[in-house]
């Protein structure tokens, strides 16, 4: 029998704060009660703040991030529409796959896994598209499979430089509420997130924010949509209600999560994630002398680190030993990087000492699996960084 609790260090679902849990420990409620709308309207407004949007429209669907992807596509595009995308990990791949299944004409740029959105190539393609055949440009801000963060502001600059009117669609499932995201400033048209990562909730909500420009695209968008349609949601949300049964318990949890983010301060949430991630990187590079899947610091993700194991080892051994022997859940390698990487998710409700569990456990599991990292080396490097370099880490995140 395993004792203690499972240390959850996959990159989502993340640790759920006690306060969020308690907020959801309520009787099921009447979603048509006269005062339910008074709860929902400010909830939607406050969710918008996490996206840094003032003029956008937030929608909360029962579902997960994948539903958010579908909503973004089906409300704005028509069969055969040309879209620009890039593939550099399992999640950017899956969004491409969904667009193809919707019958879109996908121009997908293949990128080595470990790098992110190829902004310069996007710029060239957009510049060459003089007739504006490309209707939407897609970007995965944080590729969870490889631990790579991309430059969304750069994609906006590429669109602006080409004076291109395409919509900008961003997958922020593993970045929003953890890594800086600026809907308004970056001119993002649809930003997609889910409840089980930075929002620190159980899985079950697709949380998206939509620009007025994207809202207007519904007029001409011919793809079929029902469950994820914005039309009924917009009409009903205006009064604080939903067109079908909302996940009321999760909405109560979301209220607590938004309050916690607000109390900590969104910028402080980003700084904390950066500092924790920096400690993990010290463990990987300075302590264990291993490599990240991300090819360079410009791609380093502050929410997830995908750690490459030596050629002769299989990362799955590390993951299974961590789980079986130490009750620690690490993220597995997906698709192309299966067996090559294990991932430490460091997002959500975490502090240094909690991350120490993942580092200590990974260290033991690696040695059990025959990866002879120096005992205590990663753990020590991270702890020493957190102990001494707090201000340095915070200054970098604020740049
Ligand atoms: C970057 C990214 N996009 C999309 C998804 C899909 O979200 P979900 O599993 O909530 O449907 C995930 C899930 O991990 C993700 O990490």
Short mmCIF file of C-alpha atoms and ligand atoms in Angstrom, two decimals:
data_model
loop_
_atom_site.label_atom_id
_atom_site.label_comp_id
_atom_site.label_asym_id
_atom_site.label_seq_id
_atom_site.Cartn_x
_atom_site.Cartn_y
_atom_site.Cartn_z
CA UNK A 1 0.00 0.00 0.00
CA UNK A 2 1.25 3.46 -0.85
CA UNK A 3 1.24 5.93 1.98
CA UNK A 4 1.22 9.72 1.75
CA UNK A 5 -0.19 11.48 -1.25
CA UNK A 6 0.82 11.15 -4.84
CA UNK A 7 3.18 13.98 -5.78
CA UNK A 8 1.59 15.29 -8.96
CA UNK A 9 4.21 16.73 -11.28
CA UNK A 10 2.65 16.15 -14.65
CA UNK A 11 2.04 19.37 -16.59
CA UNK A 12 -1.67 19.31 -15.87
CA UNK A 13 -3.87 18.45 -14.11
CA UNK A 14 -1.92 20.37 -11.49
CA UNK A 15 -2.17 20.60 -7.71
CA UNK A 16 -5.48 21.91 -6.55
CA UNK A 17 -5.31 24.49 -3.75
CA UNK A 18 -7.28 23.60 -0.62
CA UNK A 19 -9.19 26.83 -1.02
CA UNK A 20 -10.36 25.82 -4.49
CA UNK A 21 -11.35 22.39 -3.22
CA UNK A 22 -13.30 23.89 -0.35
CA UNK A 23 -15.04 26.32 -2.70
CA UNK A 24 -16.28 23.34 -4.67
CA UNK A 25 -17.47 21.44 -1.62
CA UNK A 26 -20.97 22.80 -2.03
CA UNK A 27 -24.38 21.36 -2.75
CA UNK A 28 -25.31 21.23 -6.40
CA UNK A 29 -27.23 24.31 -7.30
CA UNK A 30 -29.99 25.68 -9.46
CA UNK A 31 -28.36 27.17 -12.52
CA UNK A 32 -31.56 29.06 -13.30
CA UNK A 33 -31.96 30.54 -9.81
CA UNK A 34 -32.78 34.25 -9.85
CA UNK A 35 -29.44 35.14 -8.24
CA UNK A 36 -27.20 32.76 -10.24
CA UNK A 37 -26.59 35.44 -12.86
CA UNK A 38 -25.20 37.76 -10.18
CA UNK A 39 -22.51 35.16 -9.57
CA UNK A 40 -21.75 34.49 -13.24
CA UNK A 41 -21.47 38.01 -14.66
CA UNK A 42 -18.51 39.14 -12.50
CA UNK A 43 -16.95 35.69 -12.92
CA UNK A 44 -16.80 36.15 -16.69
CA UNK A 45 -15.47 39.69 -16.32
CA UNK A 46 -12.75 38.62 -13.89
CA UNK A 47 -11.69 35.70 -16.08
CA UNK A 48 -10.98 38.23 -18.82
CA UNK A 49 -8.34 39.88 -16.63
CA UNK A 50 -6.25 36.71 -16.68
CA UNK A 51 -6.16 36.96 -20.49
CA UNK A 52 -5.26 40.68 -20.19
CA UNK A 53 -8.21 41.53 -22.35
CA UNK A 54 -10.49 44.52 -22.03
CA UNK A 55 -12.59 44.33 -25.15
CA UNK A 56 -12.71 40.56 -25.62
CA UNK A 57 -15.45 38.12 -24.76
CA UNK A 58 -14.81 35.20 -22.43
CA UNK A 59 -16.61 31.90 -22.93
CA UNK A 60 -16.55 29.02 -20.48
CA UNK A 61 -17.69 25.72 -21.96
CA UNK A 62 -17.98 22.41 -20.18
CA UNK A 63 -15.11 20.55 -21.83
CA UNK A 64 -11.35 20.71 -21.95
CA UNK A 65 -8.72 22.58 -23.94
CA UNK A 66 -9.49 20.46 -26.99
CA UNK A 67 -13.06 21.78 -26.97
CA UNK A 68 -11.62 25.30 -26.86
CA UNK A 69 -9.60 24.53 -30.02
CA UNK A 70 -12.75 23.32 -31.74
CA UNK A 71 -14.71 26.38 -30.68
CA UNK A 72 -12.00 28.69 -32.09
CA UNK A 73 -12.04 26.95 -35.46
CA UNK A 74 -15.73 26.27 -35.96
CA UNK A 75 -16.97 29.75 -35.10
CA UNK A 76 -14.62 31.65 -37.38
CA UNK A 77 -13.73 29.56 -40.45
CA UNK A 78 -15.28 27.81 -43.47
CA UNK A 79 -14.39 24.54 -45.20
CA UNK A 80 -11.41 25.03 -47.52
CA UNK A 81 -10.16 28.16 -45.73
CA UNK A 82 -6.40 28.46 -45.80
CA UNK A 83 -4.67 28.55 -42.39
CA UNK A 84 -1.03 28.89 -41.37
CA UNK A 85 0.24 26.58 -38.62
CA UNK A 86 3.42 24.95 -37.33
CA UNK A 87 4.15 21.54 -35.84
CA UNK A 88 6.82 21.10 -33.19
CA UNK A 89 5.26 18.81 -30.60
CA UNK A 90 2.24 16.66 -29.89
CA UNK A 91 -0.13 19.52 -29.06
CA UNK A 92 0.72 21.74 -32.01
CA UNK A 93 0.34 18.53 -34.05
CA UNK A 94 -3.10 17.77 -32.65
CA UNK A 95 -4.45 21.26 -33.44
CA UNK A 96 -3.21 20.84 -37.01
CA UNK A 97 -4.91 17.45 -37.14
CA UNK A 98 -8.18 19.00 -35.97
CA UNK A 99 -8.00 21.72 -38.64
CA UNK A 100 -7.42 19.07 -41.28
CA UNK A 101 -10.37 17.05 -40.04
CA UNK A 102 -12.49 20.19 -40.33
CA UNK A 103 -11.55 20.35 -44.00
CA UNK A 104 -9.35 23.44 -43.78
CA UNK A 105 -6.50 23.97 -46.23
CA UNK A 106 -3.62 23.73 -43.75
CA UNK A 107 -0.20 25.16 -44.53
CA UNK A 108 1.79 23.51 -41.75
CA UNK A 109 5.44 24.40 -41.30
CA UNK A 110 7.44 21.50 -39.87
CA UNK A 111 9.79 22.55 -37.09
CA UNK A 112 12.32 20.46 -35.24
CA UNK A 113 10.86 19.36 -31.90
CA UNK A 114 12.62 21.51 -29.31
CA UNK A 115 12.02 24.76 -31.13
CA UNK A 116 8.77 26.70 -31.37
CA UNK A 117 6.71 28.88 -33.68
CA UNK A 118 8.96 29.85 -36.63
CA UNK A 119 8.19 33.56 -36.58
CA UNK A 120 10.50 34.46 -39.46
CA UNK A 121 9.00 31.81 -41.71
CA UNK A 122 5.51 32.96 -40.75
CA UNK A 123 6.57 36.50 -41.71
CA UNK A 124 7.73 35.34 -45.16
CA UNK A 125 4.58 33.32 -45.85
CA UNK A 126 2.35 36.20 -44.76
CA UNK A 127 4.33 38.72 -46.80
CA UNK A 128 3.96 36.52 -49.90
CA UNK A 129 0.21 36.10 -49.38
CA UNK A 130 -0.72 39.30 -51.19
CA UNK A 131 -4.32 38.22 -51.82
CA UNK A 132 -4.85 37.47 -48.15
CA UNK A 133 -5.93 33.91 -48.77
CA UNK A 134 -4.75 32.89 -45.30
CA UNK A 135 -7.70 33.38 -42.98
CA UNK A 136 -6.05 32.47 -39.70
CA UNK A 137 -2.60 32.02 -38.20
CA UNK A 138 -2.23 29.51 -35.37
CA UNK A 139 0.39 29.46 -32.65
CA UNK A 140 0.89 27.23 -29.64
CA UNK A 141 2.32 29.52 -26.97
CA UNK A 142 3.58 26.70 -24.80
CA UNK A 143 4.17 23.29 -26.35
CA UNK A 144 3.64 21.05 -23.35
CA UNK A 145 5.15 17.98 -25.00
CA UNK A 146 8.60 19.53 -25.41
CA UNK A 147 8.59 22.36 -22.85
CA UNK A 148 8.92 25.08 -25.45
CA UNK A 149 7.49 28.59 -25.20
CA UNK A 150 7.01 30.66 -28.33
CA UNK A 151 7.00 34.36 -29.09
CA UNK A 152 3.38 35.35 -29.66
CA UNK A 153 4.22 39.07 -29.80
CA UNK A 154 6.56 38.15 -32.67
CA UNK A 155 3.73 36.48 -34.58
CA UNK A 156 1.66 39.65 -34.17
CA UNK A 157 4.60 41.71 -35.49
CA UNK A 158 4.84 39.39 -38.51
CA UNK A 159 1.12 39.88 -39.23
CA UNK A 160 1.40 43.64 -38.83
CA UNK A 161 4.55 43.91 -40.95
CA UNK A 162 2.72 42.17 -43.81
CA UNK A 163 -0.37 44.26 -43.11
CA UNK A 164 -2.20 40.95 -43.04
CA UNK A 165 -5.78 40.69 -41.74
CA UNK A 166 -5.70 36.97 -40.76
CA UNK A 167 -6.99 36.05 -37.33
CA UNK A 168 -4.41 35.13 -34.69
CA UNK A 169 -5.38 31.96 -32.80
CA UNK A 170 -3.32 31.02 -29.76
CA UNK A 171 -3.21 27.81 -27.76
CA UNK A 172 -2.52 28.98 -24.22
CA UNK A 173 -3.66 25.79 -22.51
CA UNK A 174 -0.41 25.34 -20.58
CA UNK A 175 0.60 29.00 -20.40
CA UNK A 176 -2.39 31.19 -19.57
CA UNK A 177 -2.45 32.04 -15.84
CA UNK A 178 1.19 30.85 -15.52
CA UNK A 179 3.24 32.57 -18.24
CA UNK A 180 2.69 36.14 -19.42
CA UNK A 181 -0.05 36.37 -22.01
CA UNK A 182 -1.41 39.62 -23.44
CA UNK A 183 -4.56 39.18 -25.47
CA UNK A 184 -5.12 42.87 -26.15
CA UNK A 185 -1.53 44.04 -26.63
CA UNK A 186 -0.63 41.13 -28.94
CA UNK A 187 -3.85 41.41 -30.92
CA UNK A 188 -4.81 37.81 -30.26
CA UNK A 189 -8.21 36.90 -31.72
CA UNK A 190 -8.95 33.63 -29.99
CA UNK A 191 -7.00 32.44 -26.94
CA UNK A 192 -7.71 28.93 -25.72
CA UNK A 193 -7.16 27.59 -22.23
CA UNK A 194 -8.47 24.87 -19.95
CA UNK A 195 -9.24 24.61 -16.26
CA UNK A 196 -6.71 21.98 -15.15
CA UNK A 197 -3.40 23.81 -15.53
CA UNK A 198 -2.73 27.43 -14.53
CA UNK A 199 -6.29 27.82 -13.28
CA UNK A 200 -5.59 25.07 -10.70
CA UNK A 201 -8.99 23.42 -11.12
CA UNK A 202 -10.09 19.93 -12.07
CA UNK A 203 -10.38 19.22 -15.78
CA UNK A 204 -13.79 20.11 -17.13
CA UNK A 205 -13.81 23.63 -18.52
CA UNK A 206 -12.66 25.06 -21.83
CA UNK A 207 -11.93 28.69 -21.06
CA UNK A 208 -11.49 30.92 -24.09
CA UNK A 209 -11.29 34.62 -24.86
CA UNK A 210 -12.42 36.01 -28.21
CA UNK A 211 -11.72 39.39 -29.83
CA UNK A 212 -14.53 41.44 -31.36
CA UNK A 213 -12.91 40.85 -34.76
CA UNK A 214 -13.22 37.08 -34.29
CA UNK A 215 -16.76 37.45 -32.96
CA UNK A 216 -17.68 39.20 -36.21
CA UNK A 217 -16.28 36.32 -38.29
CA UNK A 218 -19.28 34.20 -37.28
CA UNK A 219 -21.34 35.97 -39.94
CA UNK A 220 -19.35 34.34 -42.72
CA UNK A 221 -18.00 31.20 -40.99
CA UNK A 222 -19.67 28.14 -42.49
CA UNK A 223 -18.23 25.31 -40.41
CA UNK A 224 -20.89 23.47 -38.42
CA UNK A 225 -21.08 24.26 -34.72
CA UNK A 226 -23.60 23.50 -32.03
CA UNK A 227 -22.25 22.68 -28.56
CA UNK A 228 -19.28 25.05 -28.95
CA UNK A 229 -21.20 27.80 -30.74
CA UNK A 230 -20.61 31.32 -29.49
CA UNK A 231 -24.08 32.54 -30.54
CA UNK A 232 -26.19 30.95 -27.82
CA UNK A 233 -23.49 31.43 -25.21
CA UNK A 234 -23.19 35.13 -25.97
CA UNK A 235 -26.94 35.69 -25.76
CA UNK A 236 -27.39 33.77 -22.52
CA UNK A 237 -24.14 34.92 -20.84
CA UNK A 238 -25.26 38.53 -21.25
CA UNK A 239 -27.87 37.78 -18.57
CA UNK A 240 -25.50 35.66 -16.47
CA UNK A 241 -26.91 32.31 -17.60
CA UNK A 242 -25.95 29.50 -19.97
CA UNK A 243 -27.70 27.86 -22.93
CA UNK A 244 -27.25 24.42 -21.33
CA UNK A 245 -26.33 23.09 -17.90
CA UNK A 246 -23.08 24.74 -16.81
CA UNK A 247 -20.52 22.98 -14.62
CA UNK A 248 -21.65 24.98 -11.59
CA UNK A 249 -19.28 23.29 -9.14
CA UNK A 250 -16.28 24.08 -11.31
CA UNK A 251 -17.49 27.65 -11.68
CA UNK A 252 -17.47 27.94 -7.86
CA UNK A 253 -13.90 26.64 -7.95
CA UNK A 254 -13.01 29.11 -10.68
CA UNK A 255 -14.24 31.95 -8.45
CA UNK A 256 -11.77 30.86 -5.76
CA UNK A 257 -8.96 30.39 -8.29
CA UNK A 258 -9.47 33.88 -9.75
CA UNK A 259 -9.51 35.35 -6.25
CA UNK A 260 -6.22 33.61 -5.43
CA UNK A 261 -4.60 34.83 -8.66
CA UNK A 262 -5.81 38.35 -7.97
CA UNK A 263 -4.53 38.27 -4.38
CA UNK A 264 -1.09 37.02 -5.40
CA UNK A 265 -1.06 39.37 -8.38
CA UNK A 266 -0.90 38.05 -11.94
CA UNK A 267 2.64 39.38 -12.46
CA UNK A 268 3.76 37.71 -9.24
CA UNK A 269 2.24 34.45 -10.45
CA UNK A 270 4.41 34.72 -13.59
CA UNK A 271 7.50 35.58 -11.52
CA UNK A 272 6.92 32.62 -9.21
CA UNK A 273 6.62 30.28 -12.17
CA UNK A 274 9.82 31.67 -13.65
CA UNK A 275 11.72 31.29 -10.39
CA UNK A 276 10.55 27.72 -9.84
CA UNK A 277 11.39 26.83 -13.45
CA UNK A 278 14.84 28.42 -13.16
CA UNK A 279 15.54 26.21 -10.12
CA UNK A 280 14.46 23.12 -12.06
CA UNK A 281 16.76 24.14 -14.93
CA UNK A 282 19.68 24.51 -12.49
CA UNK A 283 18.97 20.97 -11.33
CA UNK A 284 18.95 19.65 -14.90
CA UNK A 285 21.96 21.52 -16.26
CA UNK A 286 24.24 22.19 -13.29
CA UNK A 287 23.31 19.22 -11.13
CA UNK A 288 22.39 16.29 -13.31
CA UNK A 289 24.39 17.46 -16.39
CA UNK A 290 21.44 16.53 -18.60
CA UNK A 291 19.78 18.40 -21.43
CA UNK A 292 16.36 19.83 -22.04
CA UNK A 293 14.39 19.01 -25.14
CA UNK A 294 14.09 22.79 -25.67
CA UNK A 295 16.97 23.84 -27.88
CA UNK A 296 18.00 27.03 -26.15
CA UNK A 297 17.09 29.53 -23.46
CA UNK A 298 14.83 31.46 -25.85
CA UNK A 299 12.53 28.43 -25.90
CA UNK A 300 12.64 27.49 -22.20
CA UNK A 301 9.20 27.00 -20.72
CA UNK A 302 8.39 28.23 -17.24
CA UNK A 303 5.61 25.66 -16.82
CA UNK A 304 7.14 22.37 -17.95
CA UNK A 305 10.63 20.95 -18.45
CA UNK A 306 11.11 18.00 -20.82
CA UNK A 307 14.34 16.32 -19.74
CA UNK A 308 16.27 14.22 -22.27
CA UNK A 309 17.73 10.99 -20.87
CA UNK A 310 21.04 9.55 -22.14
CA UNK A 311 20.78 7.56 -25.42
CA UNK A 312 21.19 4.19 -23.71
CA UNK A 313 18.32 4.79 -21.26
CA UNK A 314 14.56 4.77 -21.63
CA UNK A 315 12.74 7.65 -19.95
CA UNK A 316 9.73 5.39 -19.38
CA UNK A 317 11.76 3.46 -16.81
CA UNK A 318 12.31 6.66 -14.84
CA UNK A 319 8.61 7.50 -14.97
CA UNK A 320 7.43 4.05 -13.92
CA UNK A 321 9.96 3.78 -11.10
CA UNK A 322 9.05 7.25 -9.85
CA UNK A 323 5.41 6.26 -9.74
CA UNK A 324 5.71 2.74 -8.38
CA UNK A 325 8.43 3.25 -5.83
CA UNK A 326 8.13 6.91 -4.80
CA UNK A 327 4.49 7.77 -5.54
CA UNK A 328 5.63 10.60 -7.80
CA UNK A 329 3.89 11.30 -11.11
CA UNK A 330 6.16 12.67 -13.82
CA UNK A 331 5.03 13.50 -17.35
CA UNK A 332 5.73 10.97 -20.06
CA UNK A 333 7.29 11.60 -23.47
CA UNK A 334 4.64 11.89 -26.16
CA UNK A 335 4.78 10.64 -29.76
CA UNK A 336 8.19 11.41 -31.31
CA UNK A 337 9.87 11.91 -27.94
CA UNK A 338 8.37 8.83 -26.21
CA UNK A 339 11.12 7.13 -24.21
CA UNK A 340 13.50 10.01 -24.84
CA UNK A 341 12.17 12.51 -22.30
CA UNK A 342 10.43 12.66 -19.00
CA UNK A 343 8.70 15.86 -18.00
CA UNK A 344 8.40 17.77 -14.77
CA UNK A 345 5.36 20.01 -14.71
CA UNK A 346 6.03 23.05 -12.54
CA UNK A 347 2.88 25.04 -12.86
CA UNK A 348 -0.06 25.96 -10.75
CA UNK A 349 -0.22 25.97 -6.98
CA UNK A 350 3.40 25.29 -6.11
CA UNK A 351 6.31 26.54 -4.08
CA UNK A 352 10.00 25.65 -3.89
CA UNK A 353 9.62 22.93 -1.29
CA UNK A 354 6.88 21.24 -3.29
CA UNK A 355 9.10 21.25 -6.39
CA UNK A 356 11.83 19.66 -4.24
CA UNK A 357 9.65 16.56 -4.12
CA UNK A 358 9.82 16.25 -7.89
CA UNK A 359 13.56 16.84 -8.01
CA UNK A 360 14.38 14.44 -5.18
CA UNK A 361 12.03 11.81 -6.55
CA UNK A 362 13.32 12.17 -10.12
CA UNK A 363 16.87 11.86 -8.84
CA UNK A 364 16.10 8.60 -7.01
CA UNK A 365 14.10 7.21 -9.94
CA UNK A 366 16.84 8.07 -12.44
CA UNK A 367 19.45 6.24 -10.36
CA UNK A 368 17.10 3.27 -10.01
CA UNK A 369 16.75 3.27 -13.80
CA UNK A 370 20.52 3.28 -14.25
CA UNK A 371 21.03 7.00 -14.95
CA UNK A 372 23.78 7.63 -12.45
CA UNK A 373 23.36 11.32 -11.72
CA UNK A 374 25.30 12.46 -8.68
CA UNK A 375 23.07 11.95 -5.61
CA UNK A 376 21.72 15.28 -4.39
CA UNK A 377 23.23 17.17 -7.32
CA UNK A 378 20.05 18.44 -8.97
CA UNK A 379 18.24 18.90 -5.72
CA UNK A 380 21.19 20.83 -4.30
CA UNK A 381 21.62 23.08 -7.33
CA UNK A 382 17.94 24.03 -7.31
CA UNK A 383 17.81 24.63 -3.56
CA UNK A 384 20.91 26.79 -3.64
CA UNK A 385 19.49 28.82 -6.50
CA UNK A 386 16.20 29.37 -4.72
CA UNK A 387 17.96 30.18 -1.47
CA UNK A 388 20.36 32.74 -2.88
CA UNK A 389 19.10 34.07 -6.19
CA UNK A 390 15.52 34.97 -5.54
CA UNK A 391 15.87 38.57 -6.61
CA UNK A 392 17.95 37.71 -9.69
CA UNK A 393 15.28 35.29 -10.86
CA UNK A 394 12.54 37.75 -10.25
CA UNK A 395 14.34 40.50 -12.12
CA UNK A 396 14.72 38.30 -15.20
CA UNK A 397 11.06 37.38 -15.25
CA UNK A 398 10.08 41.03 -15.05
CA UNK A 399 12.17 42.03 -18.10
C1 LIG B 1 -0.64 23.01 -25.14
C2 LIG B 1 -1.84 22.16 -25.01
N1 LIG B 1 -2.85 22.34 -25.87
C3 LIG B 1 -3.97 21.62 -25.82
C4 LIG B 1 -4.12 20.63 -24.89
C5 LIG B 1 -5.37 19.82 -24.88
O1 LIG B 1 -6.10 20.15 -23.76
P1 LIG B 1 -7.07 19.11 -23.04
O2 LIG B 1 -6.30 17.91 -22.72
O3 LIG B 1 -7.52 19.91 -21.84
O4 LIG B 1 -8.19 18.86 -23.99
C6 LIG B 1 -3.12 20.38 -23.96
C7 LIG B 1 -3.24 19.33 -22.94
O5 LIG B 1 -2.34 19.02 -22.22
C8 LIG B 1 -1.95 21.18 -24.03
O6 LIG B 1 -0.95 20.99 -23.17
#
